[in-house]
Amino acid sequence: MVKWKGVKTDGTVVEKWLEKPTYGGMLNLGWATPPIAFDEYFQLAIWSYTLNYTNDELLMGDWAKGPAGTGEASWMYYMMPEQSVLGCMLAESWELADPETLVFHIRKGVCFHNKPPVNGRELNADDVVFSLKRLWASPYAYHKNSYPFLNNMENLNESIYAPDKWTVVVKCLPGKTGFIYEMAADVSKILPTEIAEMDDTEWGYSYMKDWRSSIGTGPFMLIDYVSESSCTFARNPNYWMKDPLRTDYQLPYLDGLKIFVIPDLSTRMAALRTHKIDWLTDVQWEDAENIVATNPELESVRFFGGGCGAIHMRLDNPELPFHDIRVRRALAMSINNKEIVEEYYGGNAEILSYPAGPIAEFGDLWPSLDKMPEPVSELYEYHPEKARQLLTEAGYPTGFKTEVICYQADVDLLSIVQACWSDIGVDSEIQVKEYGAYVAIGHGKQHTQMYMRGITSTQPFKFTYVRPGDLSNWSMVDDPTINKAMDEITNSYFDESKRRRLLKELIPYELEQCYMIILPGVYMYTFWTPWVMGYQGERLVGKNNDYDFPMYIWLDQNLKKEMTGRR
């Protein structure tokens, strides 16, 4: 054990004893879905999740500010860290040169993986410029589709450039700097310029379709991929980063990690129980109780899931019933949310957790129903008679037919909603799609009526689901009142207290419009084996770094051998 001392942002000193880490061993994880791609050019990194292990970003959360250190951040949720808990990664520092100009100073001595086509050369500002321009130029990437706010989208050379080998400048449209800052700093993975020379496309996108082309500066290297089955990573022996808490130790500690793709939850849980995998998250309350009963040796943490289910309705077609707010409100009021919370989730859920969830970071923004005006609160109460009345007023006295596109995991919950709607005369057909097709439908806005897709409760300042043009605005919302407030809040990005006040004022209005059918947000559990060390249940250290914690943890291989007979 070694004694560690840290200082919180408010000056409070935190002291604790930390275990000394050891090197070696493979961490085994169980995931429900395979990666959709291996490149953000095609998909956001949450769907190309191997990037979270193989590639770095400009900024990230500071691990020492989380549960392992001062405890100022939870590192549980998909959200941009506040400046007080933000850390540096490929950028050793950054500055706001003027309200529309971001300047990133690139860290020296960081090398790419020692493999072709770069063979371990040092990263520089040209790589960062190439990577950012590549994403904002892509017709498929989230960046260009959702955040076309660079100063000159027609000529990206004027918006993203390197005045020297270690400096990157990003020019933004007035009032949009906060959006670009988040995307450039903590969402964009950095690639080497050489990939553009590996095929006949301008940005090397054909080359990067192959998992074998995976290359970055990250803590691990992708060395094997079995389609729909597993991803295997090896330790990057030349990784640049040291442990933020134990600064004498080089990261990562693991020899590697393996992600097993196990779509069936019961099979994933069986793998955890038999110690074939070391970690499993997003376990719901019933399954968690069973795991605790059968495997008391496992460590666990309970947490709010960070989002909720939502049914998105196309509002851009005036021929559809949802164009009428009375229909939307009727659909919401006909759902017995209290019963869903108590019976379907066993009390382990919140009826309303959007746009901000019940987490420590948003204690002042969570829209608790008992503090909401009646036009909002009644949307989440059970009022089937009033729902029928609203449908009649809207011209649908006997209801109507509709369809909802979803993924298999949402069928049970959606079936409950379907039954509630049936009681008010709404006949909804559930259309289940294969995961890749389901994501593609949402990505291309190809649904004709309704689309079931989970929404996050940890990015309330982004207006992701109601901002015109956003890739995730599946209801096709374009509300002048929200747009105006969004601009005010965005312009106040670097004034935390002001933007929180403005958002709190807007929340009741947005909820009252019922642009989405918002379903209860559930509490979940994460489990891990006792030989996983230096881990407190963290899920992602920064905004777009899903489950990137393996770079900080280590394995007690002796304990593993004692308990399982194998290392």
XYZ file of C-alpha atoms in Angstrom:
567
model
C 0.000 0.000 0.000
C 1.113 3.547 -0.732
C -0.312 6.768 0.671
C -1.804 9.196 -1.858
C -2.833 12.810 -1.387
C -5.023 14.760 -3.770
C -6.619 18.187 -3.708
C -10.185 18.892 -4.799
C -11.107 21.932 -6.848
C -12.388 23.658 -3.701
C -9.055 23.112 -1.954
C -10.142 20.163 0.204
C -7.310 17.693 0.746
C -8.082 14.008 0.208
C -5.768 11.323 1.546
C -6.114 7.578 1.072
C -4.120 4.390 0.934
C -3.784 2.821 -2.504
C -2.708 -0.663 -3.445
C 0.370 -1.120 -5.577
C -0.572 -2.382 -9.055
C 0.862 -5.387 -10.865
C 1.290 -6.019 -14.569
C -0.052 -8.845 -16.688
C -3.158 -10.871 -17.396
C -6.110 -10.649 -19.789
C -9.359 -8.938 -18.847
C -12.461 -10.558 -20.328
C -15.570 -8.460 -20.977
C -19.035 -9.417 -22.199
C -20.920 -7.148 -24.602
C -24.328 -7.577 -26.195
C -23.501 -6.212 -29.640
C -20.601 -6.316 -32.082
C -18.903 -3.156 -33.345
C -20.801 -1.730 -36.307
C -17.602 -0.279 -37.778
C -13.971 0.380 -36.848
C -13.923 4.007 -37.894
C -15.838 7.142 -36.863
C -15.997 8.079 -40.539
C -18.959 5.729 -40.752
C -20.399 5.692 -37.233
C -20.042 7.538 -33.949
C -17.458 5.829 -31.753
C -20.106 4.420 -29.406
C -20.993 2.054 -32.272
C -17.361 1.639 -33.304
C -16.324 0.858 -29.760
C -12.928 -0.714 -30.474
C -11.732 2.868 -31.004
C -12.104 3.519 -27.276
C -9.174 1.172 -26.647
C -7.030 1.790 -29.710
C -7.264 5.546 -30.215
C -6.861 8.622 -28.041
C -8.602 12.006 -28.040
C -7.398 15.525 -27.349
C -8.964 15.731 -23.879
C -10.508 13.287 -21.434
C -11.707 13.015 -17.866
C -9.108 12.989 -15.110
C -9.160 9.518 -13.501
C -7.739 11.028 -10.297
C -10.876 13.178 -9.941
C -13.165 10.132 -9.887
C -13.982 7.463 -7.271
C -10.409 6.200 -7.285
C -9.158 9.633 -6.239
C -10.905 12.765 -4.979
C -14.430 11.603 -5.848
C -15.435 14.809 -7.634
C -16.672 12.913 -10.693
C -18.568 9.638 -10.927
C -17.149 8.541 -14.308
C -20.402 6.668 -14.822
C -22.127 8.666 -17.521
C -21.942 9.775 -21.130
C -21.380 13.477 -20.544
C -18.812 16.174 -21.167
C -16.784 16.636 -17.969
C -16.829 20.051 -16.341
C -13.576 21.957 -16.621
C -12.736 21.233 -12.979
C -12.489 17.473 -13.592
C -11.263 17.519 -17.175
C -7.832 16.143 -17.980
C -5.486 16.414 -20.923
C -4.714 13.624 -23.359
C -3.167 14.242 -26.769
C -3.504 17.959 -26.100
C -1.326 18.916 -23.144
C -3.304 22.164 -22.873
C -5.888 24.251 -24.706
C -7.205 27.788 -24.737
C -10.027 29.938 -26.064
C -8.091 32.492 -28.092
C -11.303 34.427 -28.810
C -15.030 33.513 -28.631
C -14.821 31.623 -31.963
C -11.276 30.224 -31.838
C -10.065 27.092 -30.063
C -6.338 26.417 -29.791
C -4.989 23.000 -28.802
C -1.333 22.490 -27.895
C -0.335 18.950 -28.879
C 1.603 16.738 -26.501
C 5.096 15.741 -27.644
C 6.489 12.216 -27.345
C 3.244 10.356 -28.158
C 3.744 7.596 -30.733
C 1.364 5.612 -32.910
C 1.214 1.839 -32.665
C 4.307 0.151 -34.043
C 2.656 -1.281 -37.148
C 2.312 -0.264 -40.800
C 1.808 2.231 -42.284
C 3.295 4.458 -39.557
C 5.537 2.012 -37.650
C 5.516 3.838 -34.351
C 6.261 7.387 -35.498
C 5.513 10.374 -33.274
C 2.089 12.021 -33.484
C 1.974 15.699 -34.430
C -0.517 18.489 -35.160
C -0.942 17.396 -38.795
C -2.473 14.106 -37.612
C -4.972 15.969 -35.448
C -5.918 18.356 -38.255
C -6.309 15.439 -40.668
C -8.495 13.487 -38.251
C -10.795 16.400 -37.434
C -11.164 17.526 -41.045
C -11.823 13.923 -42.067
C -14.783 13.665 -39.691
C -16.299 17.026 -40.584
C -15.900 16.220 -44.281
C -17.521 12.785 -44.057
C -21.075 12.575 -45.399
C -21.676 9.729 -42.930
C -20.003 10.903 -39.718
C -21.917 12.277 -36.749
C -19.736 15.387 -36.745
C -20.771 16.843 -40.090
C -24.376 15.727 -39.892
C -25.053 17.006 -36.389
C -22.510 19.795 -35.832
C -21.852 21.640 -39.127
C -20.739 24.683 -37.169
C -17.157 25.186 -38.287
C -16.363 28.655 -39.570
C -16.208 27.485 -43.182
C -17.743 24.102 -43.917
C -17.036 24.514 -47.647
C -13.305 24.961 -47.132
C -12.237 23.134 -43.990
C -8.669 24.356 -44.417
C -9.869 27.714 -43.122
C -11.568 26.164 -40.096
C -9.057 23.545 -38.937
C -5.349 24.070 -39.458
C -1.915 23.730 -37.849
C 0.191 26.911 -37.710
C 3.111 24.782 -36.534
C 3.947 21.162 -35.755
C 2.478 21.230 -32.237
C -0.500 23.593 -32.459
C -4.022 23.054 -33.833
C -6.474 25.901 -34.416
C -10.212 25.338 -34.820
C -12.396 28.232 -35.992
C -16.125 28.096 -35.171
C -19.276 29.941 -36.127
C -20.414 32.568 -33.583
C -22.254 30.962 -30.684
C -21.275 27.410 -31.693
C -17.853 27.151 -30.082
C -19.098 25.006 -27.199
C -20.509 22.373 -29.565
C -17.313 22.225 -31.615
C -15.171 22.162 -28.478
C -16.906 19.036 -27.170
C -16.804 17.248 -30.514
C -13.194 18.104 -31.300
C -11.824 17.598 -27.810
C -13.581 14.583 -26.339
C -15.412 12.798 -29.153
C -12.956 12.656 -32.066
C -10.431 9.828 -32.206
C -7.078 10.699 -33.751
C -5.643 8.755 -36.712
C -2.352 9.117 -38.653
C -2.267 11.032 -41.938
C -0.800 8.005 -43.716
C -4.143 6.235 -43.973
C -5.122 8.677 -46.729
C -2.398 7.103 -48.882
C -3.576 3.525 -48.370
C -6.416 3.540 -50.921
C -7.792 5.713 -53.710
C -10.182 7.659 -51.460
C -9.345 11.128 -50.164
C -9.594 10.159 -46.502
C -8.606 6.490 -46.550
C -12.078 5.385 -45.541
C -11.991 2.158 -47.567
C -8.756 1.166 -45.889
C -10.194 1.762 -42.422
C -13.183 -0.522 -43.042
C -10.929 -3.486 -42.303
C -10.317 -4.160 -38.601
C -6.725 -5.068 -39.461
C -6.145 -1.418 -40.367
C -6.971 -0.276 -36.831
C -4.228 2.085 -35.663
C -3.898 4.834 -33.122
C -1.956 6.010 -30.081
C -4.205 4.229 -27.573
C -3.323 1.869 -24.720
C -4.288 -1.267 -26.655
C -3.954 -2.635 -30.182
C -6.697 -4.620 -31.924
C -5.039 -7.904 -32.899
C -7.992 -10.120 -33.748
C -11.659 -9.812 -34.628
C -14.061 -12.693 -35.146
C -17.241 -11.341 -36.709
C -20.198 -11.318 -34.302
C -18.049 -13.214 -31.771
C -15.055 -11.431 -30.198
C -12.524 -8.588 -30.288
C -9.029 -9.200 -28.900
C -6.610 -6.446 -27.893
C -2.950 -6.525 -26.856
C -1.158 -4.026 -24.633
C 0.542 -1.170 -26.442
C 4.078 -1.435 -25.014
C 4.880 2.125 -26.064
C 1.868 3.851 -24.551
C 2.701 7.346 -23.370
C 0.485 7.753 -20.301
C 1.348 7.142 -16.648
C -1.157 6.272 -13.920
C -2.686 9.578 -12.693
C -2.703 8.234 -9.108
C 0.527 6.246 -9.160
C 2.721 8.427 -11.316
C 5.702 6.046 -11.216
C 3.723 3.404 -13.123
C 3.244 3.255 -16.882
C -0.192 2.389 -18.274
C -1.775 0.042 -19.136
C -1.233 -2.747 -16.612
C -3.045 -5.486 -18.517
C -1.402 -7.661 -21.157
C -4.619 -7.235 -23.065
C -8.362 -7.595 -23.043
C -10.959 -9.600 -24.908
C -14.533 -8.574 -25.608
C -16.904 -11.486 -26.110
C -19.995 -10.612 -28.132
C -22.847 -12.397 -26.339
C -26.251 -11.077 -27.490
C -28.272 -13.174 -25.046
C -28.312 -11.693 -21.531
C -28.772 -15.029 -19.769
C -25.692 -16.352 -21.568
C -23.716 -13.262 -20.562
C -24.748 -13.742 -16.941
C -23.800 -17.419 -17.082
C -20.379 -16.378 -18.377
C -20.018 -13.999 -15.419
C -21.144 -16.608 -12.886
C -18.599 -19.119 -14.204
C -15.883 -16.437 -14.342
C -15.461 -16.740 -18.106
C -15.880 -12.978 -18.218
C -14.696 -10.570 -15.525
C -17.178 -7.741 -15.941
C -20.780 -7.168 -16.875
C -22.790 -3.956 -16.818
C -26.376 -2.841 -17.428
C -27.742 -5.694 -15.326
C -31.336 -5.055 -14.250
C -32.633 -5.511 -10.730
C -34.129 -9.032 -10.984
C -31.031 -10.453 -12.589
C -28.852 -8.567 -10.112
C -30.662 -10.162 -7.174
C -30.102 -13.602 -8.683
C -26.417 -12.943 -9.312
C -25.868 -11.746 -5.747
C -27.596 -14.873 -4.427
C -25.548 -17.311 -6.517
C -22.222 -15.449 -6.624
C -21.666 -13.479 -3.415
C -17.951 -13.210 -4.247
C -18.652 -10.721 -7.060
C -18.252 -6.997 -6.518
C -21.069 -4.704 -7.671
C -22.380 -1.151 -7.814
C -25.930 0.158 -8.367
C -26.350 3.236 -10.544
C -28.925 5.170 -12.515
C -28.688 3.899 -16.061
C -27.994 7.314 -17.513
C -30.987 7.391 -19.824
C -34.414 6.049 -20.590
C -36.465 4.540 -23.351
C -38.225 6.912 -25.735
C -40.564 6.582 -28.666
C -39.803 9.151 -31.328
C -42.634 10.318 -33.615
C -42.078 11.963 -36.986
C -43.362 15.515 -36.778
C -42.268 16.587 -40.250
C -45.201 14.849 -41.919
C -48.466 16.754 -41.267
C -50.435 13.743 -42.505
C -49.417 11.708 -39.456
C -51.487 11.887 -36.251
C -48.473 12.904 -34.128
C -48.352 16.291 -35.838
C -51.170 17.232 -33.442
C -49.948 17.866 -29.885
C -53.231 16.473 -28.545
C -52.400 13.073 -30.060
C -48.897 13.119 -28.585
C -50.225 14.017 -25.164
C -52.918 11.327 -25.417
C -50.308 8.683 -26.201
C -48.270 9.771 -23.179
C -51.198 9.932 -20.728
C -52.436 6.472 -21.676
C -49.248 4.809 -20.411
C -49.305 3.618 -16.804
C -45.769 4.688 -15.905
C -46.255 4.094 -12.192
C -47.198 0.487 -12.869
C -44.186 0.072 -15.157
C -41.882 1.355 -12.411
C -43.405 -0.778 -9.658
C -44.090 -4.042 -11.512
C -41.809 -4.155 -14.550
C -38.819 -2.601 -12.781
C -39.585 -3.620 -9.193
C -39.349 -0.017 -8.060
C -35.871 0.359 -9.537
C -36.700 3.207 -11.914
C -37.651 6.874 -12.108
C -40.813 7.901 -13.960
C -39.131 10.990 -15.427
C -35.406 11.292 -16.014
C -35.147 13.578 -19.057
C -33.539 15.861 -20.043
C -31.404 15.533 -16.898
C -31.253 12.414 -14.781
C -31.138 11.875 -11.008
C -27.374 11.920 -10.761
C -25.040 13.949 -8.567
C -23.800 16.057 -11.467
C -27.356 17.298 -12.188
C -28.924 17.605 -8.763
C -30.254 21.065 -9.608
C -31.577 20.138 -13.068
C -33.431 16.857 -12.586
C -37.131 17.628 -13.359
C -38.703 15.989 -10.331
C -42.407 15.529 -11.130
C -43.625 17.010 -7.841
C -41.973 20.283 -8.863
C -43.334 20.386 -12.411
C -46.466 22.323 -13.500
C -49.595 20.237 -14.095
C -49.419 20.266 -17.930
C -46.109 18.433 -17.530
C -46.813 16.174 -14.570
C -50.074 14.847 -16.040
C -48.170 13.513 -19.054
C -46.494 10.964 -16.773
C -49.612 10.097 -14.795
C -52.216 7.571 -15.930
C -55.199 9.323 -17.524
C -56.755 6.983 -20.144
C -60.127 8.774 -20.156
C -58.524 12.139 -20.824
C -56.387 10.467 -23.491
C -59.518 9.228 -25.301
C -61.021 12.701 -25.044
C -57.924 14.282 -26.586
C -57.951 11.784 -29.453
C -61.600 12.599 -30.133
C -60.847 16.318 -30.160
C -57.990 15.689 -32.587
C -60.298 13.820 -34.971
C -59.489 10.229 -33.962
C -62.523 9.124 -31.882
C -61.841 5.437 -32.628
C -58.077 5.721 -32.599
C -55.703 4.990 -35.482
C -53.073 2.543 -36.699
C -49.340 3.121 -36.463
C -46.024 1.245 -36.382
C -42.951 1.361 -34.169
C -39.504 0.240 -35.309
C -37.375 -1.198 -32.513
C -34.549 -3.542 -31.575
C -35.198 -6.912 -29.904
C -34.122 -5.701 -26.457
C -36.990 -3.191 -26.371
C -39.806 -5.571 -27.293
C -40.962 -6.404 -23.732
C -41.273 -2.779 -22.641
C -42.787 -1.749 -25.936
C -45.364 -4.511 -25.615
C -46.599 -2.946 -22.368
C -46.910 0.391 -24.146
C -48.685 -1.322 -27.030
C -51.297 -2.735 -24.633
C -51.869 0.684 -23.048
C -52.369 2.280 -26.443
C -54.735 -0.476 -27.467
C -56.998 0.542 -24.566
C -57.511 3.971 -26.176
C -57.963 2.581 -29.690
C -54.422 2.994 -31.012
C -53.297 -0.112 -32.899
C -49.487 -0.110 -32.952
C -47.496 -2.694 -34.901
C -44.086 -3.535 -33.422
C -41.459 -4.001 -36.130
C -38.312 -5.668 -34.772
C -35.115 -5.117 -36.757
C -31.659 -6.706 -36.681
C -29.278 -4.424 -34.784
C -27.255 -3.188 -37.753
C -30.383 -2.453 -39.778
C -32.004 -0.820 -36.745
C -29.061 1.561 -36.276
C -28.965 2.309 -40.008
C -32.673 3.178 -40.049
C -32.182 5.684 -37.251
C -28.974 7.030 -38.770
C -30.733 7.689 -42.070
C -34.078 8.785 -40.584
C -35.716 6.025 -42.610
C -38.567 5.342 -40.182
C -41.914 6.500 -41.527
C -43.814 6.845 -38.243
C -42.278 5.840 -34.895
C -38.788 4.791 -33.837
C -37.984 3.357 -30.393
C -34.555 4.504 -29.278
C -33.058 5.113 -25.878
C -32.103 8.671 -24.983
C -29.448 9.918 -22.618
C -30.134 11.899 -19.440
C -26.592 13.172 -19.139
C -26.332 15.698 -21.979
C -29.118 18.188 -21.322
C -27.134 21.088 -22.738
C -26.784 19.441 -26.138
C -30.491 19.298 -27.091
C -29.551 16.211 -29.054
C -33.092 14.959 -29.645
C -34.780 18.279 -30.388
C -32.121 20.223 -32.288
C -32.859 20.634 -36.018
C -30.447 18.624 -38.125
C -29.060 16.511 -35.300
C -28.470 12.906 -36.242
C -30.450 11.821 -33.171
C -33.438 14.141 -33.687
C -35.606 11.192 -34.683
C -38.852 13.115 -34.090
C -37.660 15.814 -36.508
C -38.333 18.581 -33.967
C -37.950 22.198 -35.066
C -39.373 24.402 -32.315
C -38.590 28.164 -32.443
C -38.845 28.522 -28.660
C -36.386 25.688 -28.052
C -34.125 26.909 -30.850
C -33.918 30.382 -29.317
C -33.213 29.038 -25.819
C -30.689 26.599 -27.248
C -28.773 29.462 -28.851
C -28.735 31.391 -25.562
C -27.541 28.366 -23.626
C -24.943 27.501 -26.233
C -23.624 31.060 -26.212
C -23.178 30.673 -22.433
C -21.254 27.397 -22.763
C -18.259 28.509 -20.735
C -20.432 30.176 -18.049
C -21.644 27.129 -16.122
C -24.001 28.880 -13.680
C -25.753 30.882 -16.400
C -26.376 27.999 -18.743
C -27.747 25.878 -15.906
C -30.205 28.637 -14.997
C -31.352 29.021 -18.601
C -31.811 25.292 -19.062
C -33.802 24.944 -15.847
C -36.184 27.632 -17.118
C -36.665 25.815 -20.447
C -37.246 22.259 -19.195
C -40.984 22.595 -18.353
C -41.753 24.018 -21.803
C -39.853 21.289 -23.669
C -41.514 18.504 -21.689
C -44.983 19.981 -22.147
C -44.655 19.742 -25.952
C -44.315 15.957 -25.668
C -42.104 15.622 -28.721
C -41.133 12.127 -27.536
C -42.955 9.526 -25.470
C -40.529 9.387 -22.552
C -40.555 6.128 -20.595
C -39.159 5.445 -17.098
C -35.410 5.456 -16.585
C -34.089 2.386 -14.818
C -31.429 1.767 -12.192
C -28.832 -0.792 -13.204
C -25.957 -2.798 -11.760
C -22.383 -3.461 -12.766
C -20.649 -6.637 -11.563
C -16.992 -7.599 -11.645
C -14.820 -10.403 -10.355
C -12.840 -9.861 -7.124
C -9.468 -10.060 -8.881
C -10.205 -6.920 -10.900
C -8.251 -4.339 -8.922
C -8.204 -0.544 -8.823
C -11.796 -0.507 -10.016
C -14.810 1.117 -8.355
C -17.481 0.620 -11.022
C -16.458 3.364 -13.458
C -17.889 3.091 -16.947
C -16.349 5.872 -19.040
C -13.811 8.561 -18.263
C -14.997 11.402 -20.457
C -17.767 11.980 -22.916
C -17.354 9.442 -25.692
C -15.195 6.791 -24.039
C -17.588 3.929 -23.410
C -16.127 1.400 -20.971
C -12.552 2.648 -21.386
C -11.616 1.888 -17.753
C -9.398 -1.163 -18.611
C -6.437 1.126 -19.232
C -6.378 2.018 -15.496
C -7.061 -1.299 -13.743
C -5.059 -4.452 -13.093
C -5.623 -8.087 -12.168
C -4.674 -9.986 -9.030
C -3.630 -13.098 -10.938
C -2.766 -15.025 -7.798
C -6.280 -14.536 -6.433
C -7.748 -15.546 -9.766
C -5.718 -18.742 -9.813
C -6.690 -19.485 -6.218
C -10.400 -19.098 -7.013
C -10.548 -20.543 -10.543
C -7.417 -22.623 -11.018
C -6.248 -20.441 -13.917
C -4.579 -17.104 -14.433
